[in-house]
Coordinates of C-alpha atoms in Angstrom, one line a residue:
X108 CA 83.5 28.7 1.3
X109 CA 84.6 29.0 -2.0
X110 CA 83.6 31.7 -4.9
X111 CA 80.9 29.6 -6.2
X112 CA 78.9 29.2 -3.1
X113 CA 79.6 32.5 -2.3
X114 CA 78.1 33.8 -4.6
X115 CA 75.0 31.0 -5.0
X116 CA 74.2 32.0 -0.8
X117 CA 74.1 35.6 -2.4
X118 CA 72.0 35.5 -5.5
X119 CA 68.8 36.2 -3.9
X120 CA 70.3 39.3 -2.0
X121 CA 71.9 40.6 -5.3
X122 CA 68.9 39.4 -7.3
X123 CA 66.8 42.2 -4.7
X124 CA 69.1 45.0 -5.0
X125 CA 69.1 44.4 -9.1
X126 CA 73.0 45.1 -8.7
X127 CA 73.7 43.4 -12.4
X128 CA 70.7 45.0 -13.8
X129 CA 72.3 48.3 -12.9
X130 CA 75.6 48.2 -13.3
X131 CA 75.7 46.3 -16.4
X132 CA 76.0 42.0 -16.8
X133 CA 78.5 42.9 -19.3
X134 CA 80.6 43.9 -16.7
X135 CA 79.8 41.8 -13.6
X136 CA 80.8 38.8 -15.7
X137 CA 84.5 40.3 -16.9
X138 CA 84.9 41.2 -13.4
X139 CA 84.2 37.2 -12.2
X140 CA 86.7 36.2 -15.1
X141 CA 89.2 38.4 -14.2
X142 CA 88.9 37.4 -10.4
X143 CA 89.1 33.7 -10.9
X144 CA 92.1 33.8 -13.3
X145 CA 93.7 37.2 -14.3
X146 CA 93.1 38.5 -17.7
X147 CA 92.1 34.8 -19.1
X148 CA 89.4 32.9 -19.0
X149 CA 89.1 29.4 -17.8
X150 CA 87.0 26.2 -19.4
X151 CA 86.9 24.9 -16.2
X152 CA 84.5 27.5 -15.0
X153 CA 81.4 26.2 -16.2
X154 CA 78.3 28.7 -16.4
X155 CA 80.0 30.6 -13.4
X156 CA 77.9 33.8 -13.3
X157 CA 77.2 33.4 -17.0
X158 CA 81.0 34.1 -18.5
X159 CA 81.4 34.7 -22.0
X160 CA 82.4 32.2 -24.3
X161 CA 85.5 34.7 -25.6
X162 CA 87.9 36.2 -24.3
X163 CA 87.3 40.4 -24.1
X164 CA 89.2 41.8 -26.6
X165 CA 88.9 45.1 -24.4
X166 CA 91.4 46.2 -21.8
X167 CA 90.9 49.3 -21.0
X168 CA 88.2 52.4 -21.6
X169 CA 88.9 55.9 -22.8
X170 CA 85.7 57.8 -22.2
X171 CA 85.4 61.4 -23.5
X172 CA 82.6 62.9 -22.0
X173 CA 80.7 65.9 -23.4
X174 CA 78.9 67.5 -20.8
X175 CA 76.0 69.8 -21.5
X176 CA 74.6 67.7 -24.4
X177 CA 76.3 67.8 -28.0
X178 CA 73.6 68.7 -31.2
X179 CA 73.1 65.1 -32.6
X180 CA 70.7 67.2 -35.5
X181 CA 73.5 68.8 -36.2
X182 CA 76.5 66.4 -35.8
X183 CA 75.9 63.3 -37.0
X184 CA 72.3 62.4 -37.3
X185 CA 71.5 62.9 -41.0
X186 CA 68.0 63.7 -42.3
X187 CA 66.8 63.6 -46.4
X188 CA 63.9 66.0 -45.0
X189 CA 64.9 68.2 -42.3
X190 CA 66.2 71.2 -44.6
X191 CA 63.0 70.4 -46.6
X192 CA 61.2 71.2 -43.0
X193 CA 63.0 74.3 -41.8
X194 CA 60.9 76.6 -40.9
X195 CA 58.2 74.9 -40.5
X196 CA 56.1 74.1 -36.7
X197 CA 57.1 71.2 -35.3
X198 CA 53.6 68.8 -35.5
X199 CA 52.2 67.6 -32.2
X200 CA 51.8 63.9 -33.6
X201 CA 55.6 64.2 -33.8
X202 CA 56.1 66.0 -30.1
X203 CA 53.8 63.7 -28.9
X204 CA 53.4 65.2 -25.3
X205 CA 56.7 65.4 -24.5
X206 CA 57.4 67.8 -21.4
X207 CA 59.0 71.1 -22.3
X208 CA 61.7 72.5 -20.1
X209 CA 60.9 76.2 -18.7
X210 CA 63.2 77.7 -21.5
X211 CA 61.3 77.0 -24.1
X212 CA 57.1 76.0 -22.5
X213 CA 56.3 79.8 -23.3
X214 CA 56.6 79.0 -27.2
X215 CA 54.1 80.3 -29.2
X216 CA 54.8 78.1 -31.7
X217 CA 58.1 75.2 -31.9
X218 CA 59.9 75.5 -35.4
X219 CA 62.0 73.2 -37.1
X220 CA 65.5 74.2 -37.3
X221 CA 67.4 72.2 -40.5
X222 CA 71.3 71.4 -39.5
X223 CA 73.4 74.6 -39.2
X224 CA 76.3 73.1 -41.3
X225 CA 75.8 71.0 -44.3
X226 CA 76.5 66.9 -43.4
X227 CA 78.2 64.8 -46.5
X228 CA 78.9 61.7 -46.4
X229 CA 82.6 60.1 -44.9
X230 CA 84.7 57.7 -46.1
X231 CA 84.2 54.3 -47.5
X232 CA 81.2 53.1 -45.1
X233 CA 79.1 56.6 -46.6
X234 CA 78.5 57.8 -42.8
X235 CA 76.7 61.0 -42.3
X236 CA 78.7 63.6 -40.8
X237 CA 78.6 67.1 -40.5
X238 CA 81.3 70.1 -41.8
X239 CA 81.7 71.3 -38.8
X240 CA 83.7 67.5 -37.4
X241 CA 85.9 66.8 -40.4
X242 CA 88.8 65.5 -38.6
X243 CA 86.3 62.8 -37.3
X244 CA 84.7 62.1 -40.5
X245 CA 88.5 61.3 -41.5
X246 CA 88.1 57.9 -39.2
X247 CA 84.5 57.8 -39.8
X248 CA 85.3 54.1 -41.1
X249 CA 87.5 53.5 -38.0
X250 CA 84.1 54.2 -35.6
X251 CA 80.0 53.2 -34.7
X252 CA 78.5 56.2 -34.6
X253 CA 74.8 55.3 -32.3
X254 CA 72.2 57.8 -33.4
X255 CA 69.5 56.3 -31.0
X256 CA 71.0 56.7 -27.8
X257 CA 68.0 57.7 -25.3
X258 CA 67.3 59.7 -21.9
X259 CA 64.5 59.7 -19.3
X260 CA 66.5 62.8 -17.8
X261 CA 65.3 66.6 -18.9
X262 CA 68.2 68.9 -17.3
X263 CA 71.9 68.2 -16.7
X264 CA 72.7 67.0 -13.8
X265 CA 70.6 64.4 -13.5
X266 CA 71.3 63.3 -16.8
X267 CA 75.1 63.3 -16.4
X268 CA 74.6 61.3 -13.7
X269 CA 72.8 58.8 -15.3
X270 CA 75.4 58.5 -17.6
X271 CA 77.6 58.0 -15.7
X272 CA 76.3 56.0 -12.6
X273 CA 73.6 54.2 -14.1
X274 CA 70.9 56.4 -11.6
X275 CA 69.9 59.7 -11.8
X276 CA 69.7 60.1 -8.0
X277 CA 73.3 60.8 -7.3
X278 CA 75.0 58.1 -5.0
X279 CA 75.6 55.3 -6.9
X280 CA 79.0 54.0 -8.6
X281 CA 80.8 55.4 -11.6
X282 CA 81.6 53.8 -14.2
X283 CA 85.1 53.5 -14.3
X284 CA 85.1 52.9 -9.9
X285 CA 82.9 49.4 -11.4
X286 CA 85.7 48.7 -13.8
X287 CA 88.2 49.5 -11.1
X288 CA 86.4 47.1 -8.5
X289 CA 85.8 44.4 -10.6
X290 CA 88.8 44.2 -13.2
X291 CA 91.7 45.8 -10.9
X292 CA 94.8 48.2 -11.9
X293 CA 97.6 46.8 -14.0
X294 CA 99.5 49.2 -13.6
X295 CA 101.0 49.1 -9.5
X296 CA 102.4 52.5 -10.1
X297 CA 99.2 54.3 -11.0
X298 CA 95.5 54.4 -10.3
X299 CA 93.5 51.9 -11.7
X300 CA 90.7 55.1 -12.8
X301 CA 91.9 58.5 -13.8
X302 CA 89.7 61.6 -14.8
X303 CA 91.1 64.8 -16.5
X304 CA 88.5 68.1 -17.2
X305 CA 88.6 70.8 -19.5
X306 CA 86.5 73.7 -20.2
X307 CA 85.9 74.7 -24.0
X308 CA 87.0 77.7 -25.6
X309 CA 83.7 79.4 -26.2
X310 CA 81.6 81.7 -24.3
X311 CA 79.5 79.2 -22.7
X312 CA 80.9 78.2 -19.0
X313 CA 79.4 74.7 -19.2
X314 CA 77.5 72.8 -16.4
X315 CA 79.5 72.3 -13.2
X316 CA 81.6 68.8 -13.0
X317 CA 81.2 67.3 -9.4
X318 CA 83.1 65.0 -7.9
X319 CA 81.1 62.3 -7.4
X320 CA 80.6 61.7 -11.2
X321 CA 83.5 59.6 -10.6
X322 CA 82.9 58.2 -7.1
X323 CA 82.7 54.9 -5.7
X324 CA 79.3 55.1 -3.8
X325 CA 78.9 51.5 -1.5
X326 CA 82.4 50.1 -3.4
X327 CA 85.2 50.6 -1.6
X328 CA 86.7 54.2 -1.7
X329 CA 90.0 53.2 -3.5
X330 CA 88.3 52.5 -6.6
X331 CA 87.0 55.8 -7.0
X332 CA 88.5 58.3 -9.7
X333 CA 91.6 60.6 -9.3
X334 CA 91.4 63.5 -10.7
X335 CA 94.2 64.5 -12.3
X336 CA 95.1 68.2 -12.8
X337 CA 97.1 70.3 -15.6
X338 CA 100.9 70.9 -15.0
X339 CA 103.5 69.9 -13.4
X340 CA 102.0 68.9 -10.1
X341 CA 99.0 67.1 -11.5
X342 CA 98.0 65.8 -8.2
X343 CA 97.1 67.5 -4.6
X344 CA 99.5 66.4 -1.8
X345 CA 101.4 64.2 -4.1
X346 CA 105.3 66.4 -4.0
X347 CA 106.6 65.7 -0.3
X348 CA 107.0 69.2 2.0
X349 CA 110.0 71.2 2.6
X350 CA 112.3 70.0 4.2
X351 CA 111.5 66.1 3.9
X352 CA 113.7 63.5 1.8
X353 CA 111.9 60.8 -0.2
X354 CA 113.8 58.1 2.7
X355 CA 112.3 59.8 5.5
X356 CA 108.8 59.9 3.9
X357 CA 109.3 56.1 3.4
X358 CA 109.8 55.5 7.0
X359 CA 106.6 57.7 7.8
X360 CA 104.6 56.0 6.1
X361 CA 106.0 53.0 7.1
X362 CA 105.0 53.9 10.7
X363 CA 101.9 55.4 9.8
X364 CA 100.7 52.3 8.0
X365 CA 101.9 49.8 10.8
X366 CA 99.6 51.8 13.1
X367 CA 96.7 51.8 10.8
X368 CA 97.0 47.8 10.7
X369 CA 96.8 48.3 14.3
X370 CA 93.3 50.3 14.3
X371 CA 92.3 48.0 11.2
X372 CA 92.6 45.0 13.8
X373 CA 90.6 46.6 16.4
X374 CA 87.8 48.0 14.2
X375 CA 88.1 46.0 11.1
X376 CA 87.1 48.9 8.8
X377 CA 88.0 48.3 5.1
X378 CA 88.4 52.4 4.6
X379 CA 91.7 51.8 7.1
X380 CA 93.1 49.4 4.3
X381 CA 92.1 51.9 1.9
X382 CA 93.7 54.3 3.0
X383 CA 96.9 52.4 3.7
X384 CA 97.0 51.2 -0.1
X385 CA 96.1 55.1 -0.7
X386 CA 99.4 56.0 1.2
X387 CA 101.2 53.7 -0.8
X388 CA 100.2 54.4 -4.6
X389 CA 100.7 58.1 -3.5
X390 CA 104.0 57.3 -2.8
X391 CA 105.0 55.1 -6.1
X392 CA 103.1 57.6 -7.9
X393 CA 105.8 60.6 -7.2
X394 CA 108.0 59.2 -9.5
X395 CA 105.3 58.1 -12.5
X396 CA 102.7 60.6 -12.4
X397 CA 105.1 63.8 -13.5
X398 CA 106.3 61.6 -16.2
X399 CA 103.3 61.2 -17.7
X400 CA 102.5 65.1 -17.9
X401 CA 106.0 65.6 -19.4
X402 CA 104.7 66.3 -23.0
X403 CA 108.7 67.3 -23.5
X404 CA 109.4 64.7 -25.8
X405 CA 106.6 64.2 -27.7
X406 CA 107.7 64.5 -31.6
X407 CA 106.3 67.0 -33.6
X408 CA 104.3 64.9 -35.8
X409 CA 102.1 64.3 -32.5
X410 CA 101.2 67.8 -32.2
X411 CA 100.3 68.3 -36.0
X412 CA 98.3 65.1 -35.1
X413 CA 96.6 66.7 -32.1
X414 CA 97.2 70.3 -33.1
X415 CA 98.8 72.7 -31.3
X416 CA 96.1 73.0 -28.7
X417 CA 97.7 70.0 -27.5
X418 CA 100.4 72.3 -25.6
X419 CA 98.5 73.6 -23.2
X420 CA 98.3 71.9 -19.9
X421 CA 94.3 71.8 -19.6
X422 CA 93.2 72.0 -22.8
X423 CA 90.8 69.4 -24.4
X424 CA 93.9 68.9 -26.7
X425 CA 96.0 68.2 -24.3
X426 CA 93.8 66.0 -22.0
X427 CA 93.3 63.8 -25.2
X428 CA 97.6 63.1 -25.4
X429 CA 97.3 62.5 -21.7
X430 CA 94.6 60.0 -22.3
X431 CA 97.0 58.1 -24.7
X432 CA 99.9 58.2 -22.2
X433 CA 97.7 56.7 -19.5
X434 CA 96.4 54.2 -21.9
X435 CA 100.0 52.8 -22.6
X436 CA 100.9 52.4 -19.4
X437 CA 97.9 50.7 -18.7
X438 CA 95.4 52.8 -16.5
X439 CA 92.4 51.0 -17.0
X440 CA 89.7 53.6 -16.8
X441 CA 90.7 56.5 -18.2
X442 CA 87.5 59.9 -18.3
X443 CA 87.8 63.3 -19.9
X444 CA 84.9 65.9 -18.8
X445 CA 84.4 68.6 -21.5
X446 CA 82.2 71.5 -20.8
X447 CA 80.5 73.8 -23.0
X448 CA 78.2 72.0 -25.3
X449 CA 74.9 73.7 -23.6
X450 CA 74.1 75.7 -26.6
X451 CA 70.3 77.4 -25.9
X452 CA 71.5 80.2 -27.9
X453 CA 74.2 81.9 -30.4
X454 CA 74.2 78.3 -32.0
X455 CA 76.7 78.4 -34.7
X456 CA 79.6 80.5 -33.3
X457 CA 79.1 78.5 -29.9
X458 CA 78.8 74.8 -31.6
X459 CA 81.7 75.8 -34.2
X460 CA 83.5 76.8 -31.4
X461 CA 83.3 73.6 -29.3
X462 CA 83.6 71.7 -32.7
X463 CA 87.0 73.4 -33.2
X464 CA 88.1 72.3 -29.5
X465 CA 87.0 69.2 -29.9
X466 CA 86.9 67.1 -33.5
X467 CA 90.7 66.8 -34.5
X468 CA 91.8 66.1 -30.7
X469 CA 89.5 63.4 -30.6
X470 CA 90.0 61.8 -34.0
X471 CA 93.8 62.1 -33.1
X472 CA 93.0 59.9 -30.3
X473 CA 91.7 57.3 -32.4
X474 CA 94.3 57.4 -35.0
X475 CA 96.9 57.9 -32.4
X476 CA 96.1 54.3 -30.8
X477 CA 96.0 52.8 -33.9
X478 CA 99.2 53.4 -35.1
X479 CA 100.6 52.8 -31.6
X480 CA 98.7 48.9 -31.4
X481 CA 96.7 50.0 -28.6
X482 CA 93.2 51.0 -30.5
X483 CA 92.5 46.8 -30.7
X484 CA 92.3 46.4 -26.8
X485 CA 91.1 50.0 -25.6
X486 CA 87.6 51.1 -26.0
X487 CA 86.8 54.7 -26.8
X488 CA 83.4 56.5 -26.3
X489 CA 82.4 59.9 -27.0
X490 CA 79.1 61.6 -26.0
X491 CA 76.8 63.7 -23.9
X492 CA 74.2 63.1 -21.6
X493 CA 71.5 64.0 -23.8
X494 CA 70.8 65.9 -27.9
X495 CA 69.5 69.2 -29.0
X496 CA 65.8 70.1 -30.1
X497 CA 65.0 69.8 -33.6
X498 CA 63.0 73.0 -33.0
X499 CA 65.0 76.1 -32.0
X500 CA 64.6 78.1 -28.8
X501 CA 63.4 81.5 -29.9
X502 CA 64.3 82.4 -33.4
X503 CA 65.0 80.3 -36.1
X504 CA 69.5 79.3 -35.3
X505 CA 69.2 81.2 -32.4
X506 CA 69.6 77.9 -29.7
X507 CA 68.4 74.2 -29.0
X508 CA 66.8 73.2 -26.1
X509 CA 67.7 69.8 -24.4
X510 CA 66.1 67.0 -25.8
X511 CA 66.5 63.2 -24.3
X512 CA 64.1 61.0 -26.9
X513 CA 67.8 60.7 -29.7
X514 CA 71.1 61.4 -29.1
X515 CA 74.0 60.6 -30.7
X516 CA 77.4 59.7 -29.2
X517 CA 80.3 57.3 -31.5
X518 CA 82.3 54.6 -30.2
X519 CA 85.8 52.8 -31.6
X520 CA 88.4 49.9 -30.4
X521 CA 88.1 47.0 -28.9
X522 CA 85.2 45.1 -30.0
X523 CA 83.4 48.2 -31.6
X524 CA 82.0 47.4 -35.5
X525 CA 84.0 50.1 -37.9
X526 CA 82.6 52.0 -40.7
X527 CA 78.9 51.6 -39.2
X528 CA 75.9 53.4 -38.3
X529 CA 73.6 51.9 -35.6
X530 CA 69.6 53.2 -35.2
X531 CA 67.6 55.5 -37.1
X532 CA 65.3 58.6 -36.3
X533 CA 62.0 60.1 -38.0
X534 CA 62.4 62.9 -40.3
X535 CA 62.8 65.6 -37.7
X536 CA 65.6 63.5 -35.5
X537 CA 63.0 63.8 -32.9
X538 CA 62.1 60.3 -32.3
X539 CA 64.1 56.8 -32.3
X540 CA 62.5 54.8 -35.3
X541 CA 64.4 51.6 -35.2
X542 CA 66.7 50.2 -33.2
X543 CA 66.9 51.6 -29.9

């Protein structure tokens, strides 16, 4: 049976399960390209699963997660009114119903809080941006910044899992463990998806970052993420034990792996080959993973690109240079988990604060694989799982509540529009008003 009836005998079960719906056509049909013929695509594959008529221009995805939910009112989602409506109560026509969480249902009365910083407009496309992100108002023309991104989800967790999974009932596959299963490592040496966390600088902890935010759910377990730690053993297990030469681990696992084809031929259970192939990046990977993390040689001028933040093993700063090293040497899914954007109160020392981890390390990014040739083929997405009230929690620049009806995250690279603004909110940046 070949691909083609393969997967015509199929289309009714994966029609059922809505498999592309969830996991994105966009994907499922890169994933058949690549399978049939590498990186290119073929004319001979006609309608195949609905392939593209181009070639992607995108090799690989850089996606900078900021957990806890950034303040699109006061980031990026400009407003000729809302200092015009400070102070004022938020108008039920506006609100509309919309379910409060606990923190904020015992409100007397829901005011409208104006931006805490002032926004001017950045470079030559004029997009919106606020004081507090200048060092990504510097590529403002070099990004699409989406100001009607939109949530069904009220509280963290489930709404970082939607993000990320495309459910909010944890279980499903991540992101990058789809990209993985469908589009393959090209790198032998290195995982195919790596993840790398930091925690901000402010007072805020942040919301906890499970494991399963990159998990493979029903795929295959090797197409989960690794998640890659700071210093100089950035993975569990990966340094062999006293006492044991690199030869004599080749001939264990040599052994090992010849009894697990054993077991595999007995039981026929894909996780054996998994965890033979695990075995085997594990051990290529002692001799390219510590490379990566050796920031030794990095020129200055990459650290007054970054800032000095950058340094630090487990910084945002320094997760960010990380991401550019995996990028050229071609991991293809590559996450960063930031915490500390859950700002209910002590607004603008907490926000600045994450701002200040945050804005120059990720505009450096951008810039970075620009200069470097790699920005054309690599994707790069920032955002949260959900925005901040236009009303404050308590008194007036005290805190935000969550709010999922806008957000606003900003993409660049491969395939992304530059210098543009997509969607547009009502006067309050409460509710999407055109293109959602």
């Amino acid at each position: 049976m070949n691909i083609s009836d393969h997967i015509n005998s199929s289309s009714n079960i994966i029609n059922r399960r809505s498999l592309l719906g969830q996991s994105g056509i966009a994907l499922g049909s890169l994933a058949a390209a690549s399978m049939l013929k590498g990186e290119t695509s073929s004319p001979i594959n006609k309608g195949l699963l609905g392939l593209p008529h181009f070639k992607a221009k995108a090799k690989r995805v850089i996606y900078m997660f900021q957990s806890g939910g950034p303040s699109h009112i006061d980031l990026f989602d400009h407003s000729e009114r809302i200092n015009e409506l400070h102070g004022s109560e938020l108008p039920k026509s506006v609100r509309g119903g919309q379910r409060l969480t606990g923190m904020t249902a015992g409100l007397k009365k829901l005011l409208v809080c104006g931006p805490v910083s002032p926004m001017k407009q950045r470079g030559n496309s004029g997009t919106w941006m606020s004081d507090m992100v200048p060092y990504t108002g510097k590529v403002a023309d070099k990004i699409t910044v989406v100001n009607s991104m939109h949530t069904e989800a009220i509280n963290h967790d489930p709404g970082i899992t939607l993000l990320n999974t495309g459910s909010q009932i944890p279980g499903r596959p991540s992101l990058g463990s789809w990209a993985s299963y469908g589009l393959g490592s090209s790198n032998s040496n290195m995982p195919s998806y790596i993840v790398l966390i930091s925690q901000g600088n402010g007072k805020n902890p942040g919301q906890p970052i499970f494991s399963r935010l990159w998990g493979s759910g029903f795929l295959p377990s090797q197409h989960q993420g690794v998640l890659m730690r700071s210093g100089k053993n950035p993975l569990l297990y990966l340094n062999d034990p006293p006492g044991i030469d690199r030869s004599t681990r080749r001939r264990m696992l040599d052994d090992l792996a010849s009894l697990n084809k054993e077991t595999y031929q007995e039981f026929a259970d894909p996780e054996i080959e998994t965890r033979i192939a695990q075995y085997e990046m594990a051990f290529r990977m002692q001799t390219a993973a510590p490379e990566i993390v050796d920031i030794s040689n990095e020129p200055k001028s990459t650290f007054k690109l970054y800032g000095e933040e950058a340094r630090k093993p487990g910084t945002y700063a320094y997760n960010c240079l990380l991401a550019r090293r995996l990028a050229e040497r071609d991991v293809r899914f590559i996450q960063l988990f930031h915490r500390g954007w859950d700002q209910h109160g002590s607004l603008i020392p907490h926000l600045s604060a994450q701002c200040k981890d945050t804005d120059q390390p990720s505009a450096a990014l951008v810039t970075d694989l620009e200069q470097r040739g790699l920005l054309k083929d690599t994707i790069i997405i920032w955002g949260g799982e959900f925005g901040r009230t236009a009303y404050s929690q308590g008194s007036l620049r005290n805190g935000r509540d969550h709010h999922g009806r806008c957000f606003s995250i900003w993409m660049a690279g491969g395939g992304i529009k530059q210098g543009h603004v997509h969607g547009k909110t009502d006067d309050y940046c409460y509710n999407i008003e055109k293109d959602p």
